[in-house]
Structures are given as C-alpha cells and as structure tokens.
Short mmCIF file of C-alpha atoms in Angstrom, two decimals:
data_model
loop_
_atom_site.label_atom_id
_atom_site.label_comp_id
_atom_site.label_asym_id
_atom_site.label_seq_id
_atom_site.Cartn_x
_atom_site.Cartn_y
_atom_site.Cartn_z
CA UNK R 1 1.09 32.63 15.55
CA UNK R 2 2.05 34.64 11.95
CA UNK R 3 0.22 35.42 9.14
CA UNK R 4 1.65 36.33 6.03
CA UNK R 5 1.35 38.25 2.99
CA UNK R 6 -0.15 36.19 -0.24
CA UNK R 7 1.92 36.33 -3.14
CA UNK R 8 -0.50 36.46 -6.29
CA UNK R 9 0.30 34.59 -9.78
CA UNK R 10 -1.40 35.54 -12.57
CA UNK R 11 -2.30 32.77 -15.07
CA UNK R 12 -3.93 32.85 -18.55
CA UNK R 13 -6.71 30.19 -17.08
CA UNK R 14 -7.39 32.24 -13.59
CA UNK R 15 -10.38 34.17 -12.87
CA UNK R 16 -11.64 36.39 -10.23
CA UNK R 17 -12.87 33.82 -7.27
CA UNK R 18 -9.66 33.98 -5.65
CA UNK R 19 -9.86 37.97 -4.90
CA UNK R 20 -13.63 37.50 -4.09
CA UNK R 21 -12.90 34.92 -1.20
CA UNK R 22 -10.61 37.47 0.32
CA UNK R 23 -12.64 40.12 -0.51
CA UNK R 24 -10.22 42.30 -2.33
CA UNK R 25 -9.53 44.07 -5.60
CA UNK R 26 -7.80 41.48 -7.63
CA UNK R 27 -3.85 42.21 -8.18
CA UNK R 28 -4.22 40.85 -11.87
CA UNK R 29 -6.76 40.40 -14.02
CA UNK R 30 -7.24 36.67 -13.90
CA UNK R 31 -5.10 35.24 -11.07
CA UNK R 32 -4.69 32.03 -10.94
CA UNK R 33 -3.32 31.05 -7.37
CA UNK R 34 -2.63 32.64 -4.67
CA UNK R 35 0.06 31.13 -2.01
CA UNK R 36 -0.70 31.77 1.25
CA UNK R 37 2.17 30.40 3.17
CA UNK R 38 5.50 29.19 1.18
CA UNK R 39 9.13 28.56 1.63
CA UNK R 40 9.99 27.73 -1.73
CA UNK R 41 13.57 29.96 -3.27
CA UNK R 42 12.02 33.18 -4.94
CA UNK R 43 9.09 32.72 -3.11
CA UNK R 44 9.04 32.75 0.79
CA UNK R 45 6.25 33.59 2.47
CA UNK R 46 6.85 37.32 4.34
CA UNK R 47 5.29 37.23 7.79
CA UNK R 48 2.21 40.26 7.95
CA UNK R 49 0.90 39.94 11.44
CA UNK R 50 2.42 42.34 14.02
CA UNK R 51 4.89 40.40 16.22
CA UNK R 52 7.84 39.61 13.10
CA UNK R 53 6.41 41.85 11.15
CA UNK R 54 8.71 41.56 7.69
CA UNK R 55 10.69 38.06 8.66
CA UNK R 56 10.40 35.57 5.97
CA UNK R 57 9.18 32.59 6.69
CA UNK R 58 12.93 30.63 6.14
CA UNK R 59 14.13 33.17 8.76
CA UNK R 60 11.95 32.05 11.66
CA UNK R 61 12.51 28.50 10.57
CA UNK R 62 16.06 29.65 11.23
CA UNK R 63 15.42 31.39 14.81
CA UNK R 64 13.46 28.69 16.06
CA UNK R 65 14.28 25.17 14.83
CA UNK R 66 12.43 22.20 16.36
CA UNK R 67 10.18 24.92 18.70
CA UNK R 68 8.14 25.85 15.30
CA UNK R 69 8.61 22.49 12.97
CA UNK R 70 8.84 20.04 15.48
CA UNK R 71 11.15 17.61 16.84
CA UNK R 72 10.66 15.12 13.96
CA UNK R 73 10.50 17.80 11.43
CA UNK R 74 13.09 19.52 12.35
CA UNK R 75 15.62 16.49 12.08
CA UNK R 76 13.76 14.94 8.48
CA UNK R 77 13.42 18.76 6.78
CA UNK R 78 16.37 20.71 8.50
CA UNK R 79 15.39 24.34 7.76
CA UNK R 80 13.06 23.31 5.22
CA UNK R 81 9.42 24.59 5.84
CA UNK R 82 7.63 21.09 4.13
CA UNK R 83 4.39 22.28 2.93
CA UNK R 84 2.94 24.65 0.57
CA UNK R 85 -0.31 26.02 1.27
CA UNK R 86 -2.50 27.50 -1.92
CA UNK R 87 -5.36 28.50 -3.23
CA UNK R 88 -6.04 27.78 -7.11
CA UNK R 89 -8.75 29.32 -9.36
CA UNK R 90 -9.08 27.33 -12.28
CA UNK R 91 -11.32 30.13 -14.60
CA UNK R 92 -10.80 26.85 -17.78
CA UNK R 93 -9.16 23.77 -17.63
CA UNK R 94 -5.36 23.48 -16.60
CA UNK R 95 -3.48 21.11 -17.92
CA UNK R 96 -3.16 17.12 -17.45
CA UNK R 97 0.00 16.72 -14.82
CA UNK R 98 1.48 14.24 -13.12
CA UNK R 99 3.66 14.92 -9.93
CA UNK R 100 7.21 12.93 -9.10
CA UNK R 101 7.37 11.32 -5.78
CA UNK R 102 10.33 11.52 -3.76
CA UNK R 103 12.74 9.06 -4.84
CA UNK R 104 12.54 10.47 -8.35
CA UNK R 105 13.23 14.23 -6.86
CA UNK R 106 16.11 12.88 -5.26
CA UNK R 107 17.16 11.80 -8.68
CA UNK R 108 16.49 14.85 -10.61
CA UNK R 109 18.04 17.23 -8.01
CA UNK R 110 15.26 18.59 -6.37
CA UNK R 111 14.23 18.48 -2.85
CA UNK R 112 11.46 16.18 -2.10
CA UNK R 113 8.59 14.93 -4.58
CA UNK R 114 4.99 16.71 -4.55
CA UNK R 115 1.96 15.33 -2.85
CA UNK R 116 -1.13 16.91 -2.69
CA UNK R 117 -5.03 17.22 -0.93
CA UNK R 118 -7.46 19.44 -2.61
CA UNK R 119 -10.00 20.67 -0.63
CA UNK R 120 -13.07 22.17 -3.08
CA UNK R 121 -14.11 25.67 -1.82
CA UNK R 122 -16.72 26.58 -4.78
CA UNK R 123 -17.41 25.43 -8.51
CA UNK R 124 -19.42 26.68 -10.72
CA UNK R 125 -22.33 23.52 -12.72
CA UNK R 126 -20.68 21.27 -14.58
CA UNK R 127 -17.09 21.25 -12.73
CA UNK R 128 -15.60 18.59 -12.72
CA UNK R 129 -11.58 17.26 -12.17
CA UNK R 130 -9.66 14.34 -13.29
CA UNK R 131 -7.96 12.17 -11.17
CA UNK R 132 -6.10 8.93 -11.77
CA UNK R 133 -6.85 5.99 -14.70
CA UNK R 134 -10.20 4.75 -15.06
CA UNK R 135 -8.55 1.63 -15.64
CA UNK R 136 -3.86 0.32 -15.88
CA UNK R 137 -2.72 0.80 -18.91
CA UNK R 138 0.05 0.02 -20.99
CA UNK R 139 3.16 1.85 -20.55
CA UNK R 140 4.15 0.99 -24.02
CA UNK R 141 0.45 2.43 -25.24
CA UNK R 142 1.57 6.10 -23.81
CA UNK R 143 3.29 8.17 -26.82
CA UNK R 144 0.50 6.79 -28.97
CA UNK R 145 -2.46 7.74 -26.77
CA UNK R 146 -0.73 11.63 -26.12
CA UNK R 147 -0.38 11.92 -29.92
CA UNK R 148 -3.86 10.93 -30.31
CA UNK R 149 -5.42 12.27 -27.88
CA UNK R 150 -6.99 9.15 -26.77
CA UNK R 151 -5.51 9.83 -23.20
CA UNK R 152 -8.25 12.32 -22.40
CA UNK R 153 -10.35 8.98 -22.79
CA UNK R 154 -8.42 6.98 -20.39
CA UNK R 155 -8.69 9.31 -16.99
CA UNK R 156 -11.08 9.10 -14.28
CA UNK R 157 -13.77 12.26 -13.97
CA UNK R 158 -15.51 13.01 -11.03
CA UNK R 159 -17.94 16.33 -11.12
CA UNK R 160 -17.39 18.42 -7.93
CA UNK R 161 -19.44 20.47 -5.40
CA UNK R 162 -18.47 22.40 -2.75
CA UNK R 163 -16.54 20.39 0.30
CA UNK R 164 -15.49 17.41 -1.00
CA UNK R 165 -11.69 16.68 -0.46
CA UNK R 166 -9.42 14.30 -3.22
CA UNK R 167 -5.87 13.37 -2.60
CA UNK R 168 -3.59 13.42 -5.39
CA UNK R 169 -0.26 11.11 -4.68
CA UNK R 170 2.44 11.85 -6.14
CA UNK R 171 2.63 9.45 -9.62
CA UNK R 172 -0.73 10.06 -10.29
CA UNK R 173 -2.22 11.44 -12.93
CA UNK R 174 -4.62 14.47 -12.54
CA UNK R 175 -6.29 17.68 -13.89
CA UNK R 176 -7.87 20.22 -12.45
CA UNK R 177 -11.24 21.06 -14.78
CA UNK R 178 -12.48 24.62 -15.25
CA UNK R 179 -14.97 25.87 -12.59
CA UNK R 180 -13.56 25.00 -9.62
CA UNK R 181 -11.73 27.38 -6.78
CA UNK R 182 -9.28 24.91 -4.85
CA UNK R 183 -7.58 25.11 -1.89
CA UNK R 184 -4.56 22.88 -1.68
CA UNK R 185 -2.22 21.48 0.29
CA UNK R 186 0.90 19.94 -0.95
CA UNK R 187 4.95 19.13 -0.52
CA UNK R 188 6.97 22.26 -0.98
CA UNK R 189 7.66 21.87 -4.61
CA UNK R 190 6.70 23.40 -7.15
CA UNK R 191 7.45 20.73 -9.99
CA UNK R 192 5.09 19.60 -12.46
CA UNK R 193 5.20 17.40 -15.45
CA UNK R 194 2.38 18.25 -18.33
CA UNK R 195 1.93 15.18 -20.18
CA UNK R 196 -1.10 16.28 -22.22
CA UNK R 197 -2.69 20.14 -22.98
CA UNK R 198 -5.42 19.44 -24.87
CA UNK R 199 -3.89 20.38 -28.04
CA UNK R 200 -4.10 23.78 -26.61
CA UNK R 201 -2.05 27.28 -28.81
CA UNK R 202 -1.13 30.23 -26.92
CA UNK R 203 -1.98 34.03 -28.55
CA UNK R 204 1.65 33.18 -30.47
CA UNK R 205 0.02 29.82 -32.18
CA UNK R 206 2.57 27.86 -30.63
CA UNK R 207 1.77 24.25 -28.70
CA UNK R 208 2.46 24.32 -24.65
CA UNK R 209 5.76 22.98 -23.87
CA UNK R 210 4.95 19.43 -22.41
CA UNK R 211 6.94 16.81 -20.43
CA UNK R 212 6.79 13.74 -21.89
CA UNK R 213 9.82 11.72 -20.75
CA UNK R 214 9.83 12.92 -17.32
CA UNK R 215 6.22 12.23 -17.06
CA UNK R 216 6.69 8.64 -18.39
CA UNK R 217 9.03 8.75 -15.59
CA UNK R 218 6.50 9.66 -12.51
CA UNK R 219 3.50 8.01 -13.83
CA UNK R 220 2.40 5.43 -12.00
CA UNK R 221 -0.24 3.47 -15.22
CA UNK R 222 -2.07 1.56 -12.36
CA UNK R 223 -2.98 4.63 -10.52
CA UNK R 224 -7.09 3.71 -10.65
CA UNK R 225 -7.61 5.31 -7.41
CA UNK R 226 -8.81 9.34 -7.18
CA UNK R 227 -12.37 8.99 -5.67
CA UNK R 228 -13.49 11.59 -3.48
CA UNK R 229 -12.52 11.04 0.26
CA UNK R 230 -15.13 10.45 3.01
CA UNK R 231 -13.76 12.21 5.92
CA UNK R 232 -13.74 10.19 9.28
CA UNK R 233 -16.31 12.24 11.76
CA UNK R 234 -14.48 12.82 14.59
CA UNK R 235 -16.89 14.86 16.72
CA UNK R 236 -20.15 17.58 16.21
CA UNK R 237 -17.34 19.95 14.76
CA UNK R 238 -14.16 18.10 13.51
CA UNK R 239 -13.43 15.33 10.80
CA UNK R 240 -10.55 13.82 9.90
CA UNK R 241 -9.85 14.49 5.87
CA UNK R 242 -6.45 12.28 5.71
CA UNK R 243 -3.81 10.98 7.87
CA UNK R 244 -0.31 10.41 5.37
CA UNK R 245 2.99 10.34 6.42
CA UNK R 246 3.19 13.59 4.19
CA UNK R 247 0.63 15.21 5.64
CA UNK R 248 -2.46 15.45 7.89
CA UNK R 249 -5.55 17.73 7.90
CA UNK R 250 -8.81 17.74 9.66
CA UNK R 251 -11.75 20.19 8.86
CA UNK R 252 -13.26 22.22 11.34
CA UNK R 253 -16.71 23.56 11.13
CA UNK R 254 -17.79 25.58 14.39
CA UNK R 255 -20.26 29.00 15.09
CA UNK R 256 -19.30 28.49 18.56
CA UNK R 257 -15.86 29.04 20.51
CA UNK R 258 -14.03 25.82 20.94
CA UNK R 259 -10.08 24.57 21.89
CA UNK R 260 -7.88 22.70 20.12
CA UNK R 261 -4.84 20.83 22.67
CA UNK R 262 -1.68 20.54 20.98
CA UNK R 263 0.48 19.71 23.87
CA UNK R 264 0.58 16.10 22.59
CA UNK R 265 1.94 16.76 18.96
CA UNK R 266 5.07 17.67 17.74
CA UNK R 267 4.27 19.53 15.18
CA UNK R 268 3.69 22.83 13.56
CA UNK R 269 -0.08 23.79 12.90
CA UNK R 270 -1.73 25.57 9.52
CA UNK R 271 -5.08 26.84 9.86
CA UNK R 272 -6.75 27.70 7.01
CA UNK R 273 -10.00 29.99 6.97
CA UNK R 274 -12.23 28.31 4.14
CA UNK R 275 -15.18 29.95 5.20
CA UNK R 276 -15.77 33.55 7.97
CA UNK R 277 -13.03 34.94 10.01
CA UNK R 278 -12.24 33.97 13.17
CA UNK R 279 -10.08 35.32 15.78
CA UNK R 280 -7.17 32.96 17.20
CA UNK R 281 -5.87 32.82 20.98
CA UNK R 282 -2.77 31.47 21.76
CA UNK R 283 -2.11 30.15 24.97
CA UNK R 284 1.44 30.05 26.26
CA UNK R 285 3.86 33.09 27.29
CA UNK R 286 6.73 32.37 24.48
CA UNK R 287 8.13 35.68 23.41
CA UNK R 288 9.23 34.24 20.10
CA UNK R 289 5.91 32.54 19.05
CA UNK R 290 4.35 35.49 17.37
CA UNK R 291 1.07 37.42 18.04
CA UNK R 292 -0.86 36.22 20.82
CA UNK R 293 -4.11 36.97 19.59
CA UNK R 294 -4.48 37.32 15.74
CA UNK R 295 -7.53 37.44 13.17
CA UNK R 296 -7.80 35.46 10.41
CA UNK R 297 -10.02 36.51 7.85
CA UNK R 298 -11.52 34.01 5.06
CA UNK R 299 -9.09 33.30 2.91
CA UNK R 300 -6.06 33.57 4.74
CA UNK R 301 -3.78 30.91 6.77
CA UNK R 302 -1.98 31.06 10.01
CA UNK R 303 1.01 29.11 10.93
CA UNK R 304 1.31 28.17 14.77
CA UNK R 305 4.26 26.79 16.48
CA UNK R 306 5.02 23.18 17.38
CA UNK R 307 5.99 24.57 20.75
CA UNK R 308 2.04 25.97 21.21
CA UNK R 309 0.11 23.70 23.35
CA UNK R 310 -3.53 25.06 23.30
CA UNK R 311 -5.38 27.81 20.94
CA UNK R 312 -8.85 28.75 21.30
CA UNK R 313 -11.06 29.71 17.90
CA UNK R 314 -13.64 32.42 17.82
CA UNK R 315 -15.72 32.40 14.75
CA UNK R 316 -17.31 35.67 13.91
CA UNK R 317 -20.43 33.17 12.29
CA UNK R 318 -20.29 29.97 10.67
CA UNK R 319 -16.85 28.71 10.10
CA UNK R 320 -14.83 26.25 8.12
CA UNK R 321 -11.21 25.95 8.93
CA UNK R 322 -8.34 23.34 7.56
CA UNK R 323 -5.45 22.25 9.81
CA UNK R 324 -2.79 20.55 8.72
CA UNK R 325 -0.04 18.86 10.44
CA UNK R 326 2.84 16.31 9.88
CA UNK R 327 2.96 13.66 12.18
#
C-alpha cells in the first residue's frame, strides 16, 4: 500500500475547504484542487509512505506491471495508471465543460477520453451543480444559444448536500456551481472543453478562452440524464455508487474494524478517506507491495495492489471511505 504526496493547484475560483479537510495550512491562498494520486506527464503522483519512499507513481507501474494494475489493466493501459483521483473546491462557479469520450481522444491525439463520478463532501446553502440538458436540443441552435447566453437556460440544476454522488459521462455537459467541495474520480486526462463562462473578465478585462468547436465536437445534445445516483445498499456498511466499464466505486461507512477480500478481483484498489482516519492492514508477505500497515488520514488516498488479497480497516471514529476499482 503507498500514499502519496498531493500536488496543490491554485485557482482564481478555489477557497480554503480543501486545506481544512486535511487539516493543514493552505499552500495557496485559494486552491482549487488538490490531486491526490496522478500519473498524468508533469504531474505524477510521488509516493510519501515509507516503503518507496520518493518513487513516482509511473515508476512502480513500471516495477510491477499486472501485480499492481491487474491482469486486464495491465494489457488495455500498458504502463498507464487509468484514473485520476481529486479533490475540487469550487469557492464560485467554474465554468460550463464538456468532456471528449474516447474515440474523439483517439482522434485528437490524446490518450483516452475523460469520465467522471463526483462524490459531494460539503457545500455550503444554496449549492448547486449542473449536469446534462434539461431537455435535446438542436445542434444547429448551439452558436446562437452561447452568444446569447440562453445556454445557461437549457442545463439541468440539481442543489446538493453532503453525500450524494453524480456521474458525469464523457459528452455531457456539466458545471460545477460555487459552494461545493468535490471529490472526484475520473479517466487520467486532464482535457476539458469550456463551451460557456458566463460572460466572465479576468483582472486584465479580457473574456476566458473558450472551446467552441471542439466542444460542438464532444457534446452529446441529448444528454438529459445527470440526476443524482441512488447507491445500491450492499450491506450495514457498504453501497455500491456505480459499476462502468471505466470505473467502479463503492462507499464505505464503518466505526468498527471490518475486511475487505480482494483475492477475487484483478484489480488495483483506491481508498479514499472522505471522512476520519483510519489505519490500513495489508495482508500478504510481498516485499514489493509497499507499507504493510499505513494511516490514512481524512483527506488522503491510498493505492493498493491488484496482487493484495485481503486488507483490514481501522477507523479511529466514524468513517467514510471511497474505493474504486476497474473491473
């Protein structure tokens, strides 16, 4: 099991939250997300826990292979870690986006497409997100409803609270409104296509740089979908968020010890501390699987190898923990 230093980004919309889940002096004055575990160029992850203390995340990709993606992983991604894991403090409103899926990444040169789950830690009254069309429309209505602004008209709201999950395909439209503190998970990718900013200057008076074309491009204009997701209870303790071919993740919410078996899955294993720290055994004799017993504290993810058949969590209080997998 690693941990791994965050790497910070400030942002003119961030805020505070982020440092105040992990209980820290914030790096910036308003950061606006905070990757916890990435293998993107420029920005791989850098392993903190004790056992590979230093290695970048790309590297033990590199040692290991199949024995920390996966089987399946390993032959669909190579040496690509696929995911992205991130938190996101949205102080004001980002920006209207769409992502491209991964046919069209193929196309532009890029590695795979970006889809996402966002999993709502905290907002603040009156947060709210946008996600998808209220109802199709017309491709041929687009320019005219950016220009207008008319296109802030045509997307679906939904106000947010704490815990509930939305999953953001890629082609669909979105926006992530001000006064919420997100933690996603997504493709490794960091490509995103602003179609519409809200008419928004910067200090210089000057209009955001937007995307149009390529956006026109990803959009999918019958994308009506976006509700919240109602997680599939599993047990007292576990529920199962979503099950995509990009992705899986389940939420667990324990104050008591409990095992999770991964002997049957071929697949690395991201936890995610939403909520408390809790201490992680591993339990198998690998020398090359990292730190056999490792804390995570809120805010913070662990990565656990596909070769790891059993952990056992010990929440200091009441927990909430993501994990994500690829099936």
């Amino acid at each position: 099991m690693w941990t791994f230093h965050t790497i910070y980004h400030p942002k003119i919309w961030g805020g505070r939250l982020i440092a105040d889940l992990k209980g820290i002096e914030p790096p910036y004055e308003a950061v606006g997300e905070s990757w916890e575990l990435s293998a993107l160029p420029g920005m791989v992850s850098v392993v903190k826990s004790e056992a590979d203390k230093g290695m970048t995340l790309d590297s033990l990709v590199g040692r290991m292979g199949a024995r920390l993606l996966g089987k399946i992983n390993h032959e669909k991604y190579g040496e690509q870690f696929p995911l992205l894991i991130k938190f996101i403090d949205a102080a004001s409103d980002l920006s209207v986006q769409v992502h491209p899926d991964d046919r069209m990444a193929e196309e532009e040169g890029l590695t795979n497409g970006k889809t996402e789950l966002w999993y709502i830690v905290s907002t603040r009254p009156g947060a709210r997100i946008a996600n998808g069309f209220q109802h199709p429309i017309e491709p041929e209505s687009y320019n005219a409803l950016l220009e207008s602004g008319e296109i802030e008209d045509t997307l679906r709201y939904i106000h947010t609270d704490a815990g509930m999950t939305f999953f953001i395909p890629a082609g669909r439209v979105h926006a992530i409104g001000g006064g919420n503190l997100i933690c996603e998970i997504q493709q490794t990718s960091d490509t995103t296509y602003r179609l519409y900013d809200y008419q928004r200057r910067d200090a210089q008076g000057c209009l955001r740089e937007l995307h149009t074309e390529k956006a026109f491009r990803a959009l999918d204009f019958s994308d009506c979908g976006g509700d919240r997701l109602q997680p599939e209870v599993i047990n007292d303790v576990e529920k199962l968020i979503v099950d995509d071919s990009k992705f899986s993740v389940r939420m667990i919410e324990t104050k008591s010890r409990l095992s999770r078996d991964y002997s049957d899955l071929d697949s690395f294993v991201v936890l995610i501390a939403i909520k408390g720290d809790v201490t992680l055994l591993q339990h198998d004799s690998s020398d090359d699987t990292g730190i056999k017993t490792l804390v995570l504290r809120e805010g913070e993810a662990a990565l656990v190898a596909a070769v790891t058949e059993e952990i056992t969590i010990e929440p200091s209080g009441d927990s909430i923990l993501l994990e994500t997998y690829i099936r």
